[in-house]
């Protein structure tokens, strides 16, 4: 380890910055945000730096650097293009035993600036020990994508609650376990959602009866149409927290693999005429696992509230007072349409869109087909592959033109995606020849005409 990461408290601390250009301005932003009393020595400063100094009552000494400038300072940064000046600053600071940073010159630094993820008061610092600042910034961006924007709010909440927790739980071990649950459980989720009053109420209830910490929770997570990159940050975070994962047939295995390595995985998928686990059994499993004190992630393809039967699953949880969260996912219609270059609405073609269940009951797709006749409305049929012929027949019978464009999107958003395009009169034959495999989605309407023009996803078919 070349450097020891240390957080310096700079509020009301005298800091000298030598240089006034773009690099110096970037350093000044950080120093002033940390509350430093900043003195800048430079013949000229950037317009932004001048404004920053004025706003924060900093001092600009409009001159070249001289050794006397360093007196009375506690921290020194050199950010000039002049190597001789930078070397002199390093020498002067070393003589006085002051921490010094010479930008982009690690051999002249006693400390370095890490890349920072700022969720104040929570801070995450990433350093490459000066070897690759670009890599450090890339890692910082990755962390920022995973760390909720409201993490600072959670840190402040934990700080406020700590005296109360210390008063209630005297032993270090149980107190640590309680704090871990607080920042990684239902209380934390309420704080992150901006519901701090509810979070404090729940935390006080847990302190009053520590046995309540054994109660489980269910996360009903929309896994999206397939591409793991389309998962939301919250979905990924809760999936990592779960002790048990129940997942559907339509959930990409790569998404299931995003769960904790030690999490139990339970397949509860269903396909036409083959319900591996009946819906009522899935509902019961969620309840029983939560009652055992486990955190359960229920992964559902697409969005759990759009033909996902999510409402049925949480209804039983609600009846038994089991905490649950619902995380929306990108529904198949949106994912398939976007990747196929078919806008579901378009000023020139469609002013509304309708999502329709397309599966057969008996040998029929049961709908009031007279409602589906508008040429300015896009129809999206879920689960309609087997019922495609019936769908086309009913739309034609009730007045839709034979030349109405139709697209069938197979394996939407995945590398294996294919889009088959035809009309109400031709699409059934096209599909019969291509033999696509579920999951598929059917889009009916004039917006399909834009497929070849707007499709960006490389696909066959």
Short mmCIF file of C-alpha atoms in Angstrom, two decimals:
data_model
loop_
_atom_site.label_atom_id
_atom_site.label_comp_id
_atom_site.label_asym_id
_atom_site.label_seq_id
_atom_site.Cartn_x
_atom_site.Cartn_y
_atom_site.Cartn_z
CA UNK A 1 0.00 0.00 0.00
CA UNK A 2 1.67 3.20 -1.19
CA UNK A 3 -0.71 5.62 0.57
CA UNK A 4 -2.83 5.43 3.71
CA UNK A 5 -6.31 6.87 3.03
CA UNK A 6 -7.06 9.57 5.60
CA UNK A 7 -9.94 12.05 5.75
CA UNK A 8 -8.77 15.52 6.75
CA UNK A 9 -11.06 17.97 8.53
CA UNK A 10 -10.36 21.27 6.76
CA UNK A 11 -13.06 23.51 8.19
CA UNK A 12 -11.42 26.84 9.13
CA UNK A 13 -7.97 25.42 8.22
CA UNK A 14 -5.52 27.61 6.28
CA UNK A 15 -4.75 26.06 2.87
CA UNK A 16 -2.45 27.45 0.18
CA UNK A 17 -3.14 26.80 -3.49
CA UNK A 18 -0.42 27.82 -5.93
CA UNK A 19 -1.82 28.25 -9.43
CA UNK A 20 -4.96 29.73 -10.97
CA UNK A 21 -5.79 27.70 -14.05
CA UNK A 22 -8.32 24.94 -14.75
CA UNK A 23 -6.56 22.32 -12.64
CA UNK A 24 -6.21 24.70 -9.71
CA UNK A 25 -9.90 25.59 -10.04
CA UNK A 26 -10.89 21.92 -9.71
CA UNK A 27 -8.84 21.61 -6.53
CA UNK A 28 -10.29 24.85 -5.20
CA UNK A 29 -13.84 23.54 -5.57
CA UNK A 30 -13.05 20.58 -3.32
CA UNK A 31 -11.12 22.59 -0.75
CA UNK A 32 -13.82 25.24 -0.44
CA UNK A 33 -16.59 22.61 -0.18
CA UNK A 34 -14.62 21.14 2.72
CA UNK A 35 -14.65 24.54 4.47
CA UNK A 36 -10.98 25.51 4.08
CA UNK A 37 -9.70 29.08 4.40
CA UNK A 38 -8.17 29.22 0.94
CA UNK A 39 -5.36 31.46 -0.22
CA UNK A 40 -4.52 31.36 -3.94
CA UNK A 41 -1.19 32.59 -5.25
CA UNK A 42 -1.10 33.18 -9.01
CA UNK A 43 -0.53 36.06 -11.45
CA UNK A 44 -3.91 35.25 -13.04
CA UNK A 45 -6.88 33.10 -12.05
CA UNK A 46 -9.73 31.65 -14.07
CA UNK A 47 -13.08 33.42 -14.05
CA UNK A 48 -14.66 30.53 -12.14
CA UNK A 49 -11.93 30.54 -9.51
CA UNK A 50 -12.35 34.29 -9.00
CA UNK A 51 -16.07 33.77 -8.38
CA UNK A 52 -15.43 30.87 -5.99
CA UNK A 53 -12.99 32.93 -3.94
CA UNK A 54 -15.45 35.80 -3.76
CA UNK A 55 -18.32 33.53 -2.72
CA UNK A 56 -16.31 31.77 -0.01
CA UNK A 57 -14.30 34.78 1.16
CA UNK A 58 -11.04 33.28 -0.06
CA UNK A 59 -7.89 35.33 -0.71
CA UNK A 60 -6.16 35.85 -4.05
CA UNK A 61 -2.55 37.05 -3.93
CA UNK A 62 -1.92 38.28 -7.47
CA UNK A 63 1.76 37.49 -7.77
CA UNK A 64 4.22 34.74 -8.53
CA UNK A 65 4.89 32.24 -5.75
CA UNK A 66 7.49 33.13 -3.13
CA UNK A 67 8.61 31.08 -0.13
CA UNK A 68 7.06 33.50 2.37
CA UNK A 69 3.59 32.68 1.03
CA UNK A 70 3.71 29.29 2.70
CA UNK A 71 4.04 30.64 6.23
CA UNK A 72 0.96 30.17 8.40
CA UNK A 73 -0.49 27.48 6.14
CA UNK A 74 -1.46 23.95 7.21
CA UNK A 75 -1.80 22.32 3.79
CA UNK A 76 -0.23 23.16 0.43
CA UNK A 77 -1.19 22.33 -3.17
CA UNK A 78 0.81 23.28 -6.26
CA UNK A 79 -1.12 23.26 -9.54
CA UNK A 80 0.96 25.24 -12.00
CA UNK A 81 2.46 24.27 -15.39
CA UNK A 82 5.87 25.52 -14.18
CA UNK A 83 7.94 22.56 -12.94
CA UNK A 84 10.44 24.81 -11.17
CA UNK A 85 7.70 26.55 -9.19
CA UNK A 86 6.12 23.23 -8.29
CA UNK A 87 9.47 21.86 -7.10
CA UNK A 88 10.05 24.97 -4.98
CA UNK A 89 6.62 24.62 -3.35
CA UNK A 90 7.40 20.98 -2.54
CA UNK A 91 10.77 21.90 -1.05
CA UNK A 92 9.36 24.74 1.07
CA UNK A 93 6.50 22.62 2.39
CA UNK A 94 8.85 19.75 3.25
CA UNK A 95 11.13 22.08 5.18
CA UNK A 96 8.19 23.07 7.40
CA UNK A 97 6.78 19.55 7.67
CA UNK A 98 3.57 20.49 5.84
CA UNK A 99 1.50 18.06 3.76
CA UNK A 100 1.95 18.93 0.10
CA UNK A 101 0.40 17.86 -3.18
CA UNK A 102 1.94 18.70 -6.54
CA UNK A 103 -0.70 17.90 -9.14
CA UNK A 104 0.19 15.11 -11.58
CA UNK A 105 3.62 14.67 -9.97
CA UNK A 106 3.33 11.78 -7.47
CA UNK A 107 7.02 11.84 -6.55
CA UNK A 108 6.54 15.38 -5.13
CA UNK A 109 3.41 14.51 -3.15
CA UNK A 110 3.12 13.61 0.51
CA UNK A 111 -0.64 13.21 -0.07
CA UNK A 112 -2.84 12.78 -3.13
CA UNK A 113 -6.42 13.65 -4.04
CA UNK A 114 -8.58 10.57 -4.52
CA UNK A 115 -11.57 10.41 -6.82
CA UNK A 116 -14.55 11.10 -4.55
CA UNK A 117 -18.12 9.89 -4.40
CA UNK A 118 -19.81 12.61 -2.37
CA UNK A 119 -22.96 11.62 -0.51
CA UNK A 120 -22.17 13.89 2.41
CA UNK A 121 -21.72 13.09 5.19
CA UNK A 122 -20.95 9.75 3.53
CA UNK A 123 -17.81 9.89 1.39
CA UNK A 124 -16.17 7.21 -0.72
CA UNK A 125 -12.61 7.81 -1.93
CA UNK A 126 -10.98 5.87 -4.77
CA UNK A 127 -7.26 6.10 -5.45
CA UNK A 128 -4.84 4.46 -7.88
CA UNK A 129 -1.92 5.80 -5.81
CA UNK A 130 -1.30 8.26 -8.63
CA UNK A 131 -0.71 5.56 -11.25
CA UNK A 132 -3.96 5.98 -13.21
CA UNK A 133 -6.29 8.82 -12.22
CA UNK A 134 -8.49 7.94 -15.22
CA UNK A 135 -9.04 4.43 -13.84
CA UNK A 136 -9.82 5.84 -10.39
CA UNK A 137 -12.44 8.13 -11.92
CA UNK A 138 -13.94 5.19 -13.81
CA UNK A 139 -14.23 3.17 -10.57
CA UNK A 140 -15.79 6.21 -8.90
CA UNK A 141 -18.43 6.39 -11.63
CA UNK A 142 -19.18 2.70 -11.14
CA UNK A 143 -19.66 3.23 -7.40
CA UNK A 144 -21.82 6.30 -7.97
CA UNK A 145 -24.10 4.20 -10.17
CA UNK A 146 -24.60 1.69 -7.35
CA UNK A 147 -24.75 4.00 -4.34
CA UNK A 148 -28.21 5.56 -3.81
CA UNK A 149 -28.26 9.34 -4.10
CA UNK A 150 -29.92 9.54 -0.68
CA UNK A 151 -27.15 7.61 1.12
CA UNK A 152 -26.06 10.81 2.84
CA UNK A 153 -29.54 11.18 4.27
CA UNK A 154 -29.24 7.67 5.70
CA UNK A 155 -25.86 8.50 7.25
CA UNK A 156 -27.32 11.61 8.91
CA UNK A 157 -30.30 9.61 10.18
CA UNK A 158 -28.01 6.96 11.68
CA UNK A 159 -25.97 9.68 13.38
CA UNK A 160 -29.07 11.21 14.95
CA UNK A 161 -30.34 7.86 16.15
CA UNK A 162 -27.06 6.57 17.55
CA UNK A 163 -27.46 8.06 21.08
CA UNK A 164 -30.92 6.50 21.37
CA UNK A 165 -29.62 3.12 20.21
CA UNK A 166 -26.65 3.27 22.60
CA UNK A 167 -29.02 4.05 25.45
CA UNK A 168 -31.31 1.13 24.63
CA UNK A 169 -28.71 -1.54 23.69
CA UNK A 170 -25.69 -1.58 26.01
CA UNK A 171 -23.77 -4.60 24.72
CA UNK A 172 -21.53 -4.02 21.73
CA UNK A 173 -22.40 -7.23 19.84
CA UNK A 174 -26.20 -6.84 19.83
CA UNK A 175 -25.82 -3.11 19.17
CA UNK A 176 -23.67 -3.78 16.11
CA UNK A 177 -26.20 -6.30 14.77
CA UNK A 178 -29.02 -3.80 15.27
CA UNK A 179 -27.11 -1.06 13.46
CA UNK A 180 -26.30 -3.41 10.56
CA UNK A 181 -29.98 -4.25 10.21
CA UNK A 182 -30.95 -0.58 10.45
CA UNK A 183 -28.73 0.50 7.53
CA UNK A 184 -29.59 -2.55 5.42
CA UNK A 185 -33.25 -3.18 6.15
CA UNK A 186 -36.73 -1.70 6.15
CA UNK A 187 -35.68 1.37 8.17
CA UNK A 188 -33.01 2.23 5.62
CA UNK A 189 -35.41 1.84 2.71
CA UNK A 190 -37.86 4.25 4.33
CA UNK A 191 -35.10 6.82 4.86
CA UNK A 192 -33.86 6.45 1.28
CA UNK A 193 -37.44 7.02 0.11
CA UNK A 194 -37.62 10.28 2.10
CA UNK A 195 -39.99 8.88 4.73
CA UNK A 196 -37.86 9.60 7.77
CA UNK A 197 -40.71 10.02 10.24
CA UNK A 198 -41.94 6.53 9.39
CA UNK A 199 -38.39 5.22 9.59
CA UNK A 200 -37.89 6.63 13.07
CA UNK A 201 -41.24 5.22 14.21
CA UNK A 202 -40.30 1.76 12.93
CA UNK A 203 -36.86 1.94 14.50
CA UNK A 204 -38.33 2.89 17.88
CA UNK A 205 -40.73 -0.04 17.60
CA UNK A 206 -37.79 -2.34 16.90
CA UNK A 207 -35.90 -0.97 19.89
CA UNK A 208 -38.96 -1.52 22.09
CA UNK A 209 -39.21 -5.14 20.94
CA UNK A 210 -35.95 -6.43 19.50
CA UNK A 211 -37.70 -9.64 18.48
CA UNK A 212 -39.36 -7.72 15.64
CA UNK A 213 -36.00 -7.69 13.85
CA UNK A 214 -36.58 -11.34 13.03
CA UNK A 215 -39.53 -10.41 10.82
CA UNK A 216 -38.87 -10.93 7.13
CA UNK A 217 -39.62 -8.75 4.14
CA UNK A 218 -40.52 -9.32 0.49
CA UNK A 219 -39.18 -7.38 -2.50
CA UNK A 220 -41.37 -7.68 -5.59
CA UNK A 221 -38.85 -6.77 -8.30
CA UNK A 222 -39.46 -6.10 -11.96
CA UNK A 223 -36.52 -7.67 -13.80
CA UNK A 224 -37.31 -5.94 -17.10
CA UNK A 225 -37.51 -7.55 -20.54
CA UNK A 226 -34.17 -9.36 -20.40
CA UNK A 227 -31.11 -7.14 -20.70
CA UNK A 228 -29.52 -6.98 -17.19
CA UNK A 229 -28.40 -3.39 -17.85
CA UNK A 230 -32.07 -2.35 -17.87
CA UNK A 231 -32.50 -3.25 -14.18
CA UNK A 232 -32.98 -0.24 -11.92
CA UNK A 233 -30.44 0.66 -9.24
CA UNK A 234 -32.99 -0.10 -6.53
CA UNK A 235 -33.78 -3.50 -8.04
CA UNK A 236 -30.09 -4.46 -8.07
CA UNK A 237 -29.63 -3.23 -4.50
CA UNK A 238 -32.56 -5.17 -3.07
CA UNK A 239 -31.62 -8.28 -5.04
CA UNK A 240 -28.18 -8.16 -3.41
CA UNK A 241 -29.86 -7.96 0.01
CA UNK A 242 -32.17 -10.96 -0.37
CA UNK A 243 -31.67 -14.27 1.46
CA UNK A 244 -33.94 -16.12 -0.98
CA UNK A 245 -34.73 -15.39 -4.65
CA UNK A 246 -37.88 -16.69 -6.34
CA UNK A 247 -37.65 -16.20 -10.09
CA UNK A 248 -39.80 -16.67 -13.19
CA UNK A 249 -39.08 -18.42 -16.47
CA UNK A 250 -38.84 -15.07 -18.26
CA UNK A 251 -36.09 -13.74 -15.99
CA UNK A 252 -32.67 -13.73 -17.66
CA UNK A 253 -30.29 -16.09 -15.78
CA UNK A 254 -27.72 -13.28 -15.80
CA UNK A 255 -30.11 -11.26 -13.64
CA UNK A 256 -30.61 -14.14 -11.20
CA UNK A 257 -26.82 -14.32 -10.93
CA UNK A 258 -26.79 -10.73 -9.67
CA UNK A 259 -28.11 -12.03 -6.34
CA UNK A 260 -25.80 -12.63 -3.40
CA UNK A 261 -23.67 -15.69 -3.93
CA UNK A 262 -25.01 -17.34 -0.77
CA UNK A 263 -28.68 -16.54 -1.51
CA UNK A 264 -31.02 -19.48 -2.05
CA UNK A 265 -32.52 -19.56 -5.56
CA UNK A 266 -35.97 -21.04 -6.16
CA UNK A 267 -37.42 -21.48 -9.66
CA UNK A 268 -41.18 -20.87 -9.78
CA UNK A 269 -41.57 -20.38 -13.53
CA UNK A 270 -44.67 -21.07 -15.56
CA UNK A 271 -45.23 -21.68 -19.23
CA UNK A 272 -48.36 -22.41 -21.25
CA UNK A 273 -50.07 -25.57 -19.90
CA UNK A 274 -47.13 -26.20 -17.55
CA UNK A 275 -47.32 -24.32 -14.26
CA UNK A 276 -44.23 -25.61 -12.45
CA UNK A 277 -45.52 -23.94 -9.30
CA UNK A 278 -49.19 -22.86 -9.12
CA UNK A 279 -49.73 -19.18 -8.34
CA UNK A 280 -51.34 -19.86 -4.96
CA UNK A 281 -48.27 -21.89 -3.96
CA UNK A 282 -45.97 -19.02 -4.92
CA UNK A 283 -48.06 -16.66 -2.81
CA UNK A 284 -47.83 -19.07 0.13
CA UNK A 285 -44.06 -19.51 -0.27
CA UNK A 286 -43.52 -15.76 -0.10
CA UNK A 287 -45.55 -15.56 3.08
CA UNK A 288 -43.89 -18.52 4.79
CA UNK A 289 -40.35 -17.44 3.94
CA UNK A 290 -41.00 -13.91 5.24
CA UNK A 291 -42.54 -15.33 8.42
CA UNK A 292 -39.29 -17.25 8.93
CA UNK A 293 -37.51 -13.89 9.07
CA UNK A 294 -35.99 -14.07 5.60
CA UNK A 295 -35.64 -11.28 3.07
CA UNK A 296 -37.22 -12.57 -0.11
CA UNK A 297 -36.73 -11.21 -3.62
CA UNK A 298 -39.53 -12.12 -6.02
CA UNK A 299 -38.08 -11.58 -9.49
CA UNK A 300 -40.63 -11.16 -12.26
CA UNK A 301 -39.97 -10.55 -15.94
CA UNK A 302 -40.94 -7.07 -17.14
CA UNK A 303 -42.97 -5.10 -14.63
CA UNK A 304 -44.69 -6.95 -11.75
CA UNK A 305 -47.91 -4.94 -12.12
CA UNK A 306 -48.31 -5.36 -15.90
CA UNK A 307 -49.61 -8.90 -16.55
CA UNK A 308 -47.29 -10.05 -13.78
CA UNK A 309 -49.85 -10.99 -11.12
CA UNK A 310 -47.89 -8.90 -8.65
CA UNK A 311 -51.06 -7.61 -7.03
CA UNK A 312 -52.12 -11.14 -6.13
CA UNK A 313 -48.78 -11.88 -4.51
CA UNK A 314 -48.65 -8.83 -2.27
CA UNK A 315 -52.33 -9.10 -1.29
CA UNK A 316 -51.61 -12.12 0.92
CA UNK A 317 -48.57 -10.37 2.41
CA UNK A 318 -50.67 -7.34 3.26
CA UNK A 319 -53.28 -9.49 4.96
CA UNK A 320 -50.59 -10.97 7.22
CA UNK A 321 -48.83 -7.64 7.90
CA UNK A 322 -45.61 -8.66 6.12
CA UNK A 323 -43.51 -5.67 4.98
CA UNK A 324 -43.02 -5.55 1.23
CA UNK A 325 -41.65 -3.29 -1.46
CA UNK A 326 -42.57 -3.17 -5.13
CA UNK A 327 -39.84 -2.14 -7.58
CA UNK A 328 -41.11 -1.29 -11.08
CA UNK A 329 -39.37 -2.79 -14.08
CA UNK A 330 -39.25 -1.85 -17.75
CA UNK A 331 -42.25 -3.64 -19.19
CA UNK A 332 -41.79 -5.89 -22.22
CA UNK A 333 -43.75 -3.54 -24.49
CA UNK A 334 -41.39 -0.66 -23.86
CA UNK A 335 -38.22 -2.75 -24.07
CA UNK A 336 -39.23 -4.66 -27.20
CA UNK A 337 -40.52 -1.58 -29.01
CA UNK A 338 -37.44 0.52 -28.25
CA UNK A 339 -34.96 -2.15 -29.30
CA UNK A 340 -36.97 -2.87 -32.47
CA UNK A 341 -37.16 0.79 -33.46
CA UNK A 342 -40.94 0.95 -33.08
CA UNK A 343 -42.17 3.94 -31.06
CA UNK A 344 -45.38 2.98 -29.32
CA UNK A 345 -46.73 6.47 -29.92
CA UNK A 346 -45.84 8.89 -32.71
CA UNK A 347 -47.36 12.21 -33.66
CA UNK A 348 -48.01 11.05 -37.23
CA UNK A 349 -49.13 7.48 -36.54
CA UNK A 350 -50.48 6.80 -33.04
CA UNK A 351 -51.69 9.01 -30.21
CA UNK A 352 -52.38 6.22 -27.72
CA UNK A 353 -51.24 2.71 -26.87
CA UNK A 354 -53.12 -0.22 -25.36
CA UNK A 355 -51.59 -3.23 -23.58
CA UNK A 356 -53.63 -6.40 -24.12
CA UNK A 357 -53.35 -9.97 -22.82
CA UNK A 358 -53.02 -12.24 -25.86
CA UNK A 359 -53.15 -15.73 -24.36
CA UNK A 360 -55.82 -18.24 -25.28
CA UNK A 361 -58.63 -19.35 -23.01
CA UNK A 362 -59.85 -22.55 -24.59
CA UNK A 363 -59.32 -21.71 -28.26
CA UNK A 364 -60.22 -18.03 -27.95
CA UNK A 365 -58.57 -14.73 -27.08
CA UNK A 366 -61.47 -13.15 -25.25
CA UNK A 367 -61.83 -9.40 -25.67
CA UNK A 368 -64.34 -6.85 -26.85
CA UNK A 369 -62.64 -6.56 -30.25
CA UNK A 370 -64.80 -3.61 -31.25
CA UNK A 371 -62.62 -1.50 -28.92
CA UNK A 372 -59.48 -2.20 -30.97
CA UNK A 373 -60.41 -0.54 -34.25
CA UNK A 374 -58.72 2.86 -34.00
CA UNK A 375 -55.94 3.33 -36.54
CA UNK A 376 -54.34 5.95 -34.30
CA UNK A 377 -53.88 3.54 -31.39
CA UNK A 378 -51.05 1.02 -31.08
CA UNK A 379 -52.04 -2.42 -29.79
CA UNK A 380 -49.48 -4.47 -27.86
CA UNK A 381 -50.34 -8.10 -27.18
CA UNK A 382 -48.50 -9.90 -24.38
CA UNK A 383 -48.28 -13.72 -24.37
CA UNK A 384 -49.84 -13.83 -27.83
CA UNK A 385 -47.61 -16.21 -29.78
CA UNK A 386 -49.98 -19.20 -29.65
CA UNK A 387 -53.01 -16.98 -30.14
CA UNK A 388 -51.55 -14.95 -33.04
CA UNK A 389 -53.90 -16.45 -35.64
CA UNK A 390 -56.94 -15.75 -33.50
CA UNK A 391 -55.78 -12.19 -32.84
CA UNK A 392 -55.33 -11.47 -36.56
CA UNK A 393 -58.65 -13.07 -37.46
CA UNK A 394 -60.63 -11.16 -34.84
CA UNK A 395 -59.07 -7.80 -35.75
CA UNK A 396 -59.86 -8.35 -39.43
CA UNK A 397 -63.36 -9.61 -38.69
CA UNK A 398 -64.14 -6.53 -36.64
CA UNK A 399 -62.92 -4.08 -39.26
CA UNK A 400 -59.13 -3.61 -39.12
CA UNK A 401 -57.60 -3.40 -42.60
CA UNK A 402 -55.74 -6.42 -43.94
CA UNK A 403 -52.68 -4.24 -44.64
CA UNK A 404 -52.42 -3.06 -40.99
CA UNK A 405 -48.72 -3.49 -40.06
CA UNK A 406 -47.82 -6.10 -37.43
CA UNK A 407 -44.50 -6.88 -35.76
CA UNK A 408 -43.59 -9.84 -33.58
CA UNK A 409 -40.49 -9.28 -31.43
CA UNK A 410 -38.72 -12.37 -30.14
CA UNK A 411 -36.29 -12.40 -27.18
CA UNK A 412 -36.55 -8.61 -26.81
CA UNK A 413 -33.45 -6.68 -25.65
CA UNK A 414 -31.24 -9.78 -25.75
CA UNK A 415 -28.47 -10.48 -28.27
CA UNK A 416 -30.79 -13.11 -29.81
CA UNK A 417 -33.57 -10.60 -30.49
CA UNK A 418 -35.39 -10.92 -33.82
CA UNK A 419 -38.21 -8.82 -35.25
CA UNK A 420 -40.64 -10.31 -37.77
CA UNK A 421 -42.70 -7.75 -39.70
CA UNK A 422 -45.80 -8.28 -41.80
CA UNK A 423 -49.48 -7.33 -41.88
CA UNK A 424 -52.64 -8.76 -40.40
CA UNK A 425 -52.96 -10.79 -43.59
CA UNK A 426 -49.36 -12.10 -43.72
CA UNK A 427 -47.82 -12.21 -40.25
CA UNK A 428 -49.20 -15.63 -39.30
CA UNK A 429 -47.46 -17.30 -42.27
CA UNK A 430 -44.24 -15.39 -41.60
CA UNK A 431 -44.23 -16.53 -37.98
CA UNK A 432 -45.08 -20.13 -38.93
CA UNK A 433 -42.01 -20.25 -41.18
CA UNK A 434 -39.64 -18.51 -38.72
CA UNK A 435 -40.81 -20.55 -35.68
CA UNK A 436 -39.90 -17.95 -33.01
CA UNK A 437 -39.62 -19.01 -29.37
CA UNK A 438 -41.15 -17.30 -26.35
CA UNK A 439 -40.93 -14.75 -24.96
CA UNK A 440 -42.47 -12.77 -27.79
CA UNK A 441 -44.48 -9.58 -28.09
CA UNK A 442 -46.91 -8.55 -30.83
CA UNK A 443 -47.24 -4.91 -31.90
CA UNK A 444 -50.12 -3.89 -34.17
CA UNK A 445 -50.42 -0.46 -35.77
CA UNK A 446 -48.98 2.04 -38.19
CA UNK A 447 -45.97 2.72 -35.92
CA UNK A 448 -44.56 -0.63 -37.13
CA UNK A 449 -43.80 1.11 -40.44
CA UNK A 450 -40.92 2.89 -38.65
CA UNK A 451 -39.13 -0.33 -37.73
CA UNK A 452 -36.57 -0.38 -40.55
CA UNK A 453 -35.94 3.35 -40.27
CA UNK A 454 -35.44 3.60 -36.53
CA UNK A 455 -34.14 0.17 -35.45
CA UNK A 456 -30.70 0.46 -33.90
CA UNK A 457 -30.40 -3.03 -32.47
CA UNK A 458 -28.51 -5.42 -34.78
CA UNK A 459 -30.86 -8.34 -35.35
CA UNK A 460 -31.95 -10.91 -37.87
CA UNK A 461 -35.42 -11.44 -39.27
#
